[in-house]
Short mmCIF file of C-alpha atoms and ligand atoms in Angstrom, two decimals:
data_model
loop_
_atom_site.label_atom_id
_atom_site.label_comp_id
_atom_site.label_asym_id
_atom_site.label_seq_id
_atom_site.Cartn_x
_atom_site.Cartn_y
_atom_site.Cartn_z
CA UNK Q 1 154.31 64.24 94.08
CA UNK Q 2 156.92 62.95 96.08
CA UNK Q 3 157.17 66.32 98.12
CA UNK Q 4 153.57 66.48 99.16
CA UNK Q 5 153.38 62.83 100.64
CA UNK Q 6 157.05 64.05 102.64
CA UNK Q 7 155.30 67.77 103.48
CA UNK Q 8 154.28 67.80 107.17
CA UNK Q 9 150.67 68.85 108.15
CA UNK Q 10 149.93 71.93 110.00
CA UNK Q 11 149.04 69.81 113.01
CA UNK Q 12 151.59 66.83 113.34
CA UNK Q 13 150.94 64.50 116.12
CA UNK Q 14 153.24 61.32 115.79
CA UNK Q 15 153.88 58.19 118.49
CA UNK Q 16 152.89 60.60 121.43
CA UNK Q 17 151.77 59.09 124.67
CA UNK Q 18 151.18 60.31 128.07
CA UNK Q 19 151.61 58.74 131.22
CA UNK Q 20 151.02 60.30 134.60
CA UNK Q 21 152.96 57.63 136.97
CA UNK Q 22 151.60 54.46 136.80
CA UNK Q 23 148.31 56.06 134.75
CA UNK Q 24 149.29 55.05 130.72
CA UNK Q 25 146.22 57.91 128.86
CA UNK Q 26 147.47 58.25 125.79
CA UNK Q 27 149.14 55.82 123.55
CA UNK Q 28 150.69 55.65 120.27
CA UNK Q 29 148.82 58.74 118.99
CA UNK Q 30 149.15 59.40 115.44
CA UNK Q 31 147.22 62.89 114.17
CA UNK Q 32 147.49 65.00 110.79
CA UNK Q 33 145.32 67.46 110.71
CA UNK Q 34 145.47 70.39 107.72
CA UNK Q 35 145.06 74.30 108.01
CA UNK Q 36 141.71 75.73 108.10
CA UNK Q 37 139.74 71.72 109.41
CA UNK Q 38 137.61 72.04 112.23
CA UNK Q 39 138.00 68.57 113.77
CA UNK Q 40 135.89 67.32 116.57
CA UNK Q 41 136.91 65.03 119.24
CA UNK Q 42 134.99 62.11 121.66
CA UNK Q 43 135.69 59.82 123.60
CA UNK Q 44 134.69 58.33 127.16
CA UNK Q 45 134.94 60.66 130.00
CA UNK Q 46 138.37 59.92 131.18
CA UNK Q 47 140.07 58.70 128.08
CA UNK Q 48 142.31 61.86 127.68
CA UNK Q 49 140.65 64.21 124.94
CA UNK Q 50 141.50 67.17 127.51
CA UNK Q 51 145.16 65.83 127.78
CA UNK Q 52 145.54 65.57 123.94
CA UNK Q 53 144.39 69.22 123.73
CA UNK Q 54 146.80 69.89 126.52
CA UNK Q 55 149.55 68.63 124.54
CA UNK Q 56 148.43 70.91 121.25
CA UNK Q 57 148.44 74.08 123.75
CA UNK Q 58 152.15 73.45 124.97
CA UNK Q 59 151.00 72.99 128.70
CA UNK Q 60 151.46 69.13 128.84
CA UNK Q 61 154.70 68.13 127.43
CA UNK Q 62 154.55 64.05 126.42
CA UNK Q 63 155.97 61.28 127.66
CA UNK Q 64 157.06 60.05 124.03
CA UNK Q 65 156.27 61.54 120.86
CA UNK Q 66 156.33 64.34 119.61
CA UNK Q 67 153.09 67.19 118.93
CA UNK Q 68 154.30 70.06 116.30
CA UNK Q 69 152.12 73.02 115.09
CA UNK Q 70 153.04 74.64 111.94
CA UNK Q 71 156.53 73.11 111.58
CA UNK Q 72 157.45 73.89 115.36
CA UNK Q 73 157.82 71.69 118.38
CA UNK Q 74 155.03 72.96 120.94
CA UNK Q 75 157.36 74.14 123.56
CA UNK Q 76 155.14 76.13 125.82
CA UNK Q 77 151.33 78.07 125.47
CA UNK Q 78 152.05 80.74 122.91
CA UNK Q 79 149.44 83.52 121.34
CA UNK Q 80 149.65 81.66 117.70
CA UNK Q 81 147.02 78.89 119.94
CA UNK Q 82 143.77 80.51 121.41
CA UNK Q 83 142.43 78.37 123.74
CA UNK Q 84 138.66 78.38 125.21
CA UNK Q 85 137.31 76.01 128.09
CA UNK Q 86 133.87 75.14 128.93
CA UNK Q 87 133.81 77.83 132.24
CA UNK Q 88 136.25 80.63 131.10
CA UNK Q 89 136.89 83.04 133.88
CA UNK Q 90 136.36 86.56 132.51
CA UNK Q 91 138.45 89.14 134.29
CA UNK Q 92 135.74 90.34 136.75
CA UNK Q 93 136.67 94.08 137.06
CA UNK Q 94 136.83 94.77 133.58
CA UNK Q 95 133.86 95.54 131.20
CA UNK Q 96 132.97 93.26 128.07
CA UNK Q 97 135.00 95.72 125.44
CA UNK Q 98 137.55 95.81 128.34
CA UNK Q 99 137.93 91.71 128.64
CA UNK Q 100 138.09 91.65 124.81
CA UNK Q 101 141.07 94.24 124.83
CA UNK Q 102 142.92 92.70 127.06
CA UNK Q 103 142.97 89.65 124.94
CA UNK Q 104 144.16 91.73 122.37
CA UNK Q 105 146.68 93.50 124.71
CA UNK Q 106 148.38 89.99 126.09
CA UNK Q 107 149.31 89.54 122.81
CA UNK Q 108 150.86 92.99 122.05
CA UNK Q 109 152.75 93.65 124.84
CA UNK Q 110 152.84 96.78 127.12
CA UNK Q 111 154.43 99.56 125.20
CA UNK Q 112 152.97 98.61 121.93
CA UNK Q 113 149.33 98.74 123.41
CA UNK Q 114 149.76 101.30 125.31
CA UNK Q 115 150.53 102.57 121.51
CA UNK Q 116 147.45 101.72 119.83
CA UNK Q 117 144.84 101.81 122.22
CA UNK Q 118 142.02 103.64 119.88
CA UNK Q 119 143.32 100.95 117.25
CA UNK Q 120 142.62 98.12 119.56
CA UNK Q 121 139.53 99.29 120.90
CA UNK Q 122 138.37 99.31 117.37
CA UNK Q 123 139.49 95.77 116.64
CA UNK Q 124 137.81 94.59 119.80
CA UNK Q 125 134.28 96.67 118.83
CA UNK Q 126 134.64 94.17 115.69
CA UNK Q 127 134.88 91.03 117.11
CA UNK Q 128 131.86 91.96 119.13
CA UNK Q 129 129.97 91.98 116.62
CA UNK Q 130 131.10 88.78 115.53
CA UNK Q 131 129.92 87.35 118.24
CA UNK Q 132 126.66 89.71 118.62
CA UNK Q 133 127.71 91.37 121.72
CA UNK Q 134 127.73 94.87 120.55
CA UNK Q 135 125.22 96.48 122.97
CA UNK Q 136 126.89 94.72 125.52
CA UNK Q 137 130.31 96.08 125.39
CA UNK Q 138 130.10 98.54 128.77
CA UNK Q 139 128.32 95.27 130.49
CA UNK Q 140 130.46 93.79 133.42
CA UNK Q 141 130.93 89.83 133.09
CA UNK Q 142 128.43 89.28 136.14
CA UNK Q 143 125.70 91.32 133.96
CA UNK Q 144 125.76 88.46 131.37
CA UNK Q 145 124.25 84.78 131.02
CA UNK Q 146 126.50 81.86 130.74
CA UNK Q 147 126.02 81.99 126.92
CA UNK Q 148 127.05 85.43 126.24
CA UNK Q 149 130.01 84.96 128.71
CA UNK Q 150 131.07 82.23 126.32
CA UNK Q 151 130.87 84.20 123.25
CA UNK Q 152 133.14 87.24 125.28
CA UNK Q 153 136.03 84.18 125.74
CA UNK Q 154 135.82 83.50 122.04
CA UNK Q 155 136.06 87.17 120.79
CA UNK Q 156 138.78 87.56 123.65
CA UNK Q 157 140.43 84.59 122.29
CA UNK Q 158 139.93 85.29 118.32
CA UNK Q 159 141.52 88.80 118.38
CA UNK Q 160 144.48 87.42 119.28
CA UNK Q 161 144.23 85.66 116.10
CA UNK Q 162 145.47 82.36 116.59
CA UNK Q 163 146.56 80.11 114.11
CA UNK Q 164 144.96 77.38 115.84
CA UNK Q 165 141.64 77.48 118.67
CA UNK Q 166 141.42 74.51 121.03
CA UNK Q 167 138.24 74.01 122.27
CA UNK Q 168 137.57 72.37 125.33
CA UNK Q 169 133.74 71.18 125.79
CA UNK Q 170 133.06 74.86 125.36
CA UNK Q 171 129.34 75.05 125.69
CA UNK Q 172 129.29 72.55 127.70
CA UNK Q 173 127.80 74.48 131.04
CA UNK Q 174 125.03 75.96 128.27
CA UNK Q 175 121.18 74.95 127.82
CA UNK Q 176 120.53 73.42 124.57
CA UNK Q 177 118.90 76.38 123.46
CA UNK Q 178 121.87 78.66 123.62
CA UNK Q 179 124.29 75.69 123.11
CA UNK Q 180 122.86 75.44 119.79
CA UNK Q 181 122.68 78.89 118.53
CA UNK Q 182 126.45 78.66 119.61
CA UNK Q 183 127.38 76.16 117.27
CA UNK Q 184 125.46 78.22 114.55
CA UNK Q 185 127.85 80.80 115.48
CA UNK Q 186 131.30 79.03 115.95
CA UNK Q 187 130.46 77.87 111.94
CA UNK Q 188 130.18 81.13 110.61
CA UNK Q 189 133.27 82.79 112.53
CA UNK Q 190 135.33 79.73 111.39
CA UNK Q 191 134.00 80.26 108.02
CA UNK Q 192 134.57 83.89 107.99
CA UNK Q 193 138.52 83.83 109.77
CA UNK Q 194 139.11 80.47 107.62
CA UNK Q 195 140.06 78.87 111.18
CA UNK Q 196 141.58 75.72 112.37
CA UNK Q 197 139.97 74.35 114.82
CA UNK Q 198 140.42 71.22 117.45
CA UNK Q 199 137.04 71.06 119.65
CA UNK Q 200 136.38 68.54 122.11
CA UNK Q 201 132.99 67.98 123.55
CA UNK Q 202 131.07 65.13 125.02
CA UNK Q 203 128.16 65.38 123.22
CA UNK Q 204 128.36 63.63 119.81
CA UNK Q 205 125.20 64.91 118.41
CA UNK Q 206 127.65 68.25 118.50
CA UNK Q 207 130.84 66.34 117.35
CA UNK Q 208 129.26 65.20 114.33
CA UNK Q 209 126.85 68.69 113.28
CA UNK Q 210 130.28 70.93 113.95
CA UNK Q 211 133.12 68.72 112.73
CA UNK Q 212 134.78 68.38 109.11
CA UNK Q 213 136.50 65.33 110.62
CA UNK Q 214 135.59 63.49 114.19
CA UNK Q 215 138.26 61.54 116.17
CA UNK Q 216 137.32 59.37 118.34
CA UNK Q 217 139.63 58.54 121.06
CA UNK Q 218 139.00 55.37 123.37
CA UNK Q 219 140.81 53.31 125.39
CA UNK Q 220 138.60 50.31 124.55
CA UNK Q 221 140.50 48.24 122.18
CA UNK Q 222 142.73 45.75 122.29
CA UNK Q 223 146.22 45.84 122.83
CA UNK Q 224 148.79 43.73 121.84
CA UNK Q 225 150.50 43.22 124.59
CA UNK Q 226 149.36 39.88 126.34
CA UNK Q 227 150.95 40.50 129.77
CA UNK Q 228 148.51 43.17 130.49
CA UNK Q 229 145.40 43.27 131.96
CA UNK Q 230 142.65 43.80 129.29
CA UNK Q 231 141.40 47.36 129.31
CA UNK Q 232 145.10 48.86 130.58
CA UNK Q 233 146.00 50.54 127.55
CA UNK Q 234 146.06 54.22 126.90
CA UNK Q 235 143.67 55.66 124.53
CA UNK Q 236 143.84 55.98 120.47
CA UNK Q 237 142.69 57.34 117.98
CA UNK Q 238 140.12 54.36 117.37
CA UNK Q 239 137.96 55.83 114.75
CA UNK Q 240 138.67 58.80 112.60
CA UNK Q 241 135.63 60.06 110.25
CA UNK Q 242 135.61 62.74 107.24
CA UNK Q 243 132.64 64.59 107.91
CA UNK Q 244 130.90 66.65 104.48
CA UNK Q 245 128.97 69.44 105.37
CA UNK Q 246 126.22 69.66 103.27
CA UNK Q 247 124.20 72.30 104.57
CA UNK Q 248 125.06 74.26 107.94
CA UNK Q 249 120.82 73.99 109.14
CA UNK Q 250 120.52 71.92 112.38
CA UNK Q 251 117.66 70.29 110.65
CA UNK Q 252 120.86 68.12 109.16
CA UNK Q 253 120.60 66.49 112.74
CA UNK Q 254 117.34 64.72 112.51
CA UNK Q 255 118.22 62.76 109.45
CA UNK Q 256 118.95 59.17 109.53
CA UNK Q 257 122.78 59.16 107.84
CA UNK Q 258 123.37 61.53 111.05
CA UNK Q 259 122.12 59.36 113.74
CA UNK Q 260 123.75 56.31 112.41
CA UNK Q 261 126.97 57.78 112.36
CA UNK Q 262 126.52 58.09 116.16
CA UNK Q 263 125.26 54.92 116.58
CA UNK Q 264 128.72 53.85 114.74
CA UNK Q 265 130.70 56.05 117.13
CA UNK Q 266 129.13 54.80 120.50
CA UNK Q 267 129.81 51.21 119.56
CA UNK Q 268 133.71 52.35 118.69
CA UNK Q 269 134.46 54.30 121.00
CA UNK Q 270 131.67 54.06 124.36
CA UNK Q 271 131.21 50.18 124.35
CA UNK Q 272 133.52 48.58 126.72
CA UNK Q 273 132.47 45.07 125.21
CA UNK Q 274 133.79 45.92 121.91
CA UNK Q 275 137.69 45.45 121.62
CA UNK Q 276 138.58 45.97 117.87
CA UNK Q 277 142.18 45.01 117.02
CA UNK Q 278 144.33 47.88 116.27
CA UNK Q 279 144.38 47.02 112.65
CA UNK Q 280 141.01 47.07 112.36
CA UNK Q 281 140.29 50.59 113.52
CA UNK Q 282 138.09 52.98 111.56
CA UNK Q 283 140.71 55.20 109.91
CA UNK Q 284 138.46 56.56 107.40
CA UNK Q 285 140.22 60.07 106.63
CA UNK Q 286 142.60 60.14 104.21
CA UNK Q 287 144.87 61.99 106.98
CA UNK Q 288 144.79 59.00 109.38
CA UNK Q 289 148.03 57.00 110.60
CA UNK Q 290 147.34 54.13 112.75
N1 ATP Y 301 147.75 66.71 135.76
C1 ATP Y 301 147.38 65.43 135.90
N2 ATP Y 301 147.98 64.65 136.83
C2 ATP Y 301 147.66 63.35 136.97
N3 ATP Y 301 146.70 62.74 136.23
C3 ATP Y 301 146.05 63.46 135.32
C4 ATP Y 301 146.35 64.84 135.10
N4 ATP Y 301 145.55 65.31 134.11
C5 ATP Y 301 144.78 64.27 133.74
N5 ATP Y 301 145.07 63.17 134.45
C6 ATP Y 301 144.46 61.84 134.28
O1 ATP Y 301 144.47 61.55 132.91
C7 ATP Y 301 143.28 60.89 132.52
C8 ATP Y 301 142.63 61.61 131.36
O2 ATP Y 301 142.16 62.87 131.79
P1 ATP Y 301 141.53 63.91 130.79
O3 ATP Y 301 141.13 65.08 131.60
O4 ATP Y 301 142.45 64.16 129.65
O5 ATP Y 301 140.28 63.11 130.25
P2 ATP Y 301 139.04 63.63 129.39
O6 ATP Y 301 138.86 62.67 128.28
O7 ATP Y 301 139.22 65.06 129.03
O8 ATP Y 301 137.84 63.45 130.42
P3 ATP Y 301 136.46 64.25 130.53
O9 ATP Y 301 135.62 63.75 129.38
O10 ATP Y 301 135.91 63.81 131.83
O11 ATP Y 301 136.76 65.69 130.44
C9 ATP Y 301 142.43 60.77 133.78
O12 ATP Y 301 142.63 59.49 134.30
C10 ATP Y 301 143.01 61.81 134.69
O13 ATP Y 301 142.85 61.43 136.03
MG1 MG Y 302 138.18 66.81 129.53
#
């Protein structure tokens, strides 16, 4: 009993803060997150949600704290964390199958895919399919719509097989239409590859339909510290929600429990007028650490 409450998560995020200069973002971040939860992140535009998923990759080292993955301190961007960002540039010269090899390639090393070439282009037929692409492969990146683009950067990031994919407001450039049938998608192929997943995106509608767990991070609270000015603190982890996925329909988002979550979540996180006390933050998952 006594092991398990010692064990560390696969995602270990303790005391971290960030400071650029003068510019306090982050703040006494606490985050445990387990292997195979897809956790969704908000917050106001600004408040550091890209930073915190900096500081998962390995390309932001903090200014206290420390951020481990799987037991290790995050040195530096390594394959074991796939990352995709809301305009991922494609390499332009190379074909769809090609783009989706290389991402298996990067991983491999020279001689060894040099090796297994009819291997890998197998592997990367596969993972166009997962991502419905298959009459698409000999397509060049220009060829495609913004959507499909997006769903090349995910196969090109999944065959790499991370351990972990960061998600920056991926579909955010999408229309609503395709942005949707993307989140349809990025459930099943976290489903099928049992994934973990960190996903940040403005839209909360999203956050809440995708997530097994939302975060939200806000720098509206209030602080402790009486010599500074109200509002000067880096963000936290304010609220932190268990989400249970009952059924994976989008109709899910029409029903009242849904929308008052997010009515919940805007006054948290997106209300400058409401300061909660640190104590008195919404640590509802059983994972949470103020
Ligand atoms: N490399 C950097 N150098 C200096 N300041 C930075 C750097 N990266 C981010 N910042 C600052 O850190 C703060 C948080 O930025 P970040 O991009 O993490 O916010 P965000 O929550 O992702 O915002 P958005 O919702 O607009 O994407 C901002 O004030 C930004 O100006
Ligand atoms: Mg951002």
């Amino acid at each position: 009993m006594m092991e398990t409450v010692l064990m560390e998560k696969f995602v270990q995020v303790d005391g971290v803060s960030k400071a650029y200069g003068d510019n306090i973002v982050l703040e006494g971040v606490n985050l445990r997150m387990t292997q195979g939860e897809l956790c969704t992140v908000v917050g106001p535009s600004g408040c550091g949600k890209s930073t915190l998923l900096r500081l998962i990759l390995g390309q932001e080292q903090p200014t206290a704290g420390t951020v481990k993955v799987h037991g290790k301190e995050v040195g530096e961007p390594s394959p074991e964390r796939g990352i995709v960002f809301q305009r991922y540039s494609l390499f332009p010269h190379l074909t769809v199958l090609g783009n989706i090899m290389a991402g298996s390639r990067l991983s491999l090393g020279l001689i060894e895919s040099r090796r297994c070439k009819k291997t890998i282009e197998q592997e990367a037929l596969q993972y166009l399919d997962y991502v419905n692409l298959s009459e698409h492969a000999r397509k060049y990146p220009h060829e495609l719509s913004g959507g499909m683009q997006q769903r090349v950067a995910i196969a090109q990031a999944l065959i790499k097989k991370p351990k972990i994919l960061l998600m920056d407001e991926p579909f955010g450039a999408l229309d609503p239409g395709t942005r949707e049938a993307m989140q349809v998608l990025i459930l099943d192929l976290w489903k099928r590859h049992g994934m973990t997943i960190f996903f940040v995106t403005h839209d909360l509608e999203e956050a809440v339909y995708l997530g097994t767990r939302i975060l939200v991070l806000s720098q509206y609270y209030q602080g402790a510290d009486l010599d500074r000015p109200l509002n000067s603190w880096g963000a936290r982890i304010v609220a932190d929600y268990p989400l249970r996925r009952v059924a994976a329909s989008t109709r899910v988002k029409e029903t009242a429990s849904f929308g008052h979550l997010i009515g919940e979540i805007r006054r948290e996180g997106f209300d400058p007028e409401y300061l909660q006390a640190i104590e008195d933050f919404n640590l509802q998952h059983p994972d949470s650490v103020l």
